[in-house]
């Protein structure tokens, strides 16, 4: 007996505790369009969008109300008791966006400040030197401006449940952004030629990346597989040399720290020894996990673009595969490298899962580039769908295209922007942006492509809290909104407004054993939370006395059954097991019923008139006057409007339809149906354009299959023909009914277009309306055009020939005139050449006297 009594006491105590499950659909249905009415505690009220709570003691109205709708309640509640917290937003840090790069002044000649790009354990990482020294020659005397790519950087937000708030932030793609590239290579025997080619291309890789950024650091690591069966042969000899000229097998080895001094990269790659394993998949996931989580050992810098190039010609082992080798301990996601860079837990814990790789890469802002051979590219492209911010590229068999592949994938990464967040499942975030659209049209997207240096993108993050977490410590959360693979973020300090201060000890409106609660309950925000064995609005009812009275009414009390936790349907107050229904502002509106389940105002409306003005609302249902029927009393009960005029038999809808709400709904026969106001028109057999074409051709245009008028008239009697100048489809007839016309078009051998329409008239007679004249294309005389073109060509040729002759004649005459002029001006006779000398010489002796 005591056990039963205790169970009943607990049940009734829980029943009359003023706690309501706001997700109950029945309470929402019974309270109409106002979701606040059913909320009976302050925290439930403010967790409902737009609702306010009045915490005044002895308040007679609904405490939870809509301020903009229930203005009377809002006016009656004193301001100091009105609990309606607003969403609050403020910007905590907001540095201006900068592209970075070098600016005049300062003392650095290409160096990077350690506070911006991280602390390093050796000097080779702390300054920009080595193979890149030439690239900074033009920046002497300048200092580097740190890049700020996202703004603002930190905000504070207080948010009510299910009320979305939008935060606007900007992203600017920086120039000359530092890049960390860690090359993680499969060094099984099959990758030996790839290793050689990579060492040969090391200088080209550095040169190529130096064109992208002046601050480039490079690191190197290798992997094989777990040194246990069945992945690696454990025969003692094979453990020393698994293949000819091979080193002992290992899981993962970190070879070279990330460093801007890249000159040693080629030598380290060239000197790295290959090893061997048994199965086809490799232990690359172990290597990726260690290369990411061992931040200090690898040397990842703070504010850089982090790339991890994963090079292999095989598949991968993932979580669960370790059981084949007897390894059942899950991967813990922690760093386990010894002083020599070897992964110490390779044979102690399982491979990471894909989701672990995805999470750890995103948490550390690392983009993975899967550089794999052709036979593996398909599976790694599928892997990119599960590892956010990763890209897959096809590697040649000897890795000769690795430089181009890295450059192409880096360009794809740097020109694409995708937003992500670290918020919990209780928070819903949607992103909106116009990206680079010049029209600035916002669309819901978290990704923008086609960015260039200096591109500024504006995003809007819509943040909404779906529900208050059960753990109160989760009501305050700090999460980041950041681009994938970029180590900059917008930090959001979110506080969920899930309860009221007056529900906690120390607040003036929190009173234990309050006199307002008959001394048997705690007053919280103006309402009583009763102690065990007491219930009622003011805890005035003693459940033990109520049970001892011999009444069995306690079985139901103020709820119709045990499927609801809402007293009095959320529209009244339960007073010792009896519902006292709420009063409405409008005295004509009444809430009634044993459980306040009925009212006279929540019935169907027609044109905003309750029950169409033709009935009364009784418990949510319209009770119509005698002349009206229907759910909203909008249909006349008389069927006289469905009887065709002149009909004496009183048949509704001509016997071919049903009278519904004073109008005929005609029957359908297959794809045909009766028509007309009273379904008086029988269904007409469908006629197609093909059936009418021959008749229209012969009757209107005197062409077609029917050769003479007599034959045409004998076959074409099914319709009335009308000849018009133009055809307009869907005209109206005299009865003001819209008729459904069908347009028919056909063409003859001259491409002339013939058109007509047909339709049934008011008496179901077929009418054909045909265009008087066909529409024929303009005739083109092809022979004339050809002859004209030929003639024009001949005439143009003759004209050009004559022009050439004229110009030649003029030129010749001018040359001849110039020749004549020069001949007339000559100083010697035309028959004597002044420079000619005879071949013989004549001499005279002056002393010769001729004797």
Short mmCIF file of C-alpha atoms in Angstrom, two decimals, residues 684 722 727-733 738-744 756-760 767-769:
data_model
loop_
_atom_site.label_atom_id
_atom_site.label_comp_id
_atom_site.label_asym_id
_atom_site.label_seq_id
_atom_site.Cartn_x
_atom_site.Cartn_y
_atom_site.Cartn_z
CA UNK A 684 -16.82 15.15 -76.97
CA UNK A 722 -15.23 30.14 -90.09
CA UNK A 727 -6.19 33.68 -85.48
CA UNK A 728 -6.13 34.51 -81.75
CA UNK A 729 -6.22 31.54 -79.38
CA UNK A 730 -8.46 31.38 -76.25
CA UNK A 731 -11.12 33.93 -77.10
CA UNK A 732 -14.36 34.24 -75.12
CA UNK A 733 -17.85 33.49 -76.35
CA UNK A 738 -13.51 30.85 -71.53
CA UNK A 739 -13.20 28.22 -74.25
CA UNK A 740 -10.19 26.00 -74.79
CA UNK A 741 -8.98 26.34 -78.34
CA UNK A 742 -6.40 24.14 -80.00
CA UNK A 743 -4.06 25.61 -82.60
CA UNK A 744 -3.11 23.56 -85.67
CA UNK A 756 -6.40 27.21 -87.92
CA UNK A 757 -7.94 26.60 -84.50
CA UNK A 758 -10.83 24.39 -83.40
CA UNK A 759 -12.96 24.33 -80.25
CA UNK A 760 -16.42 23.26 -79.00
CA UNK A 767 -16.08 25.14 -84.59
CA UNK A 768 -13.08 25.50 -86.92
CA UNK A 769 -11.65 28.98 -87.48
#
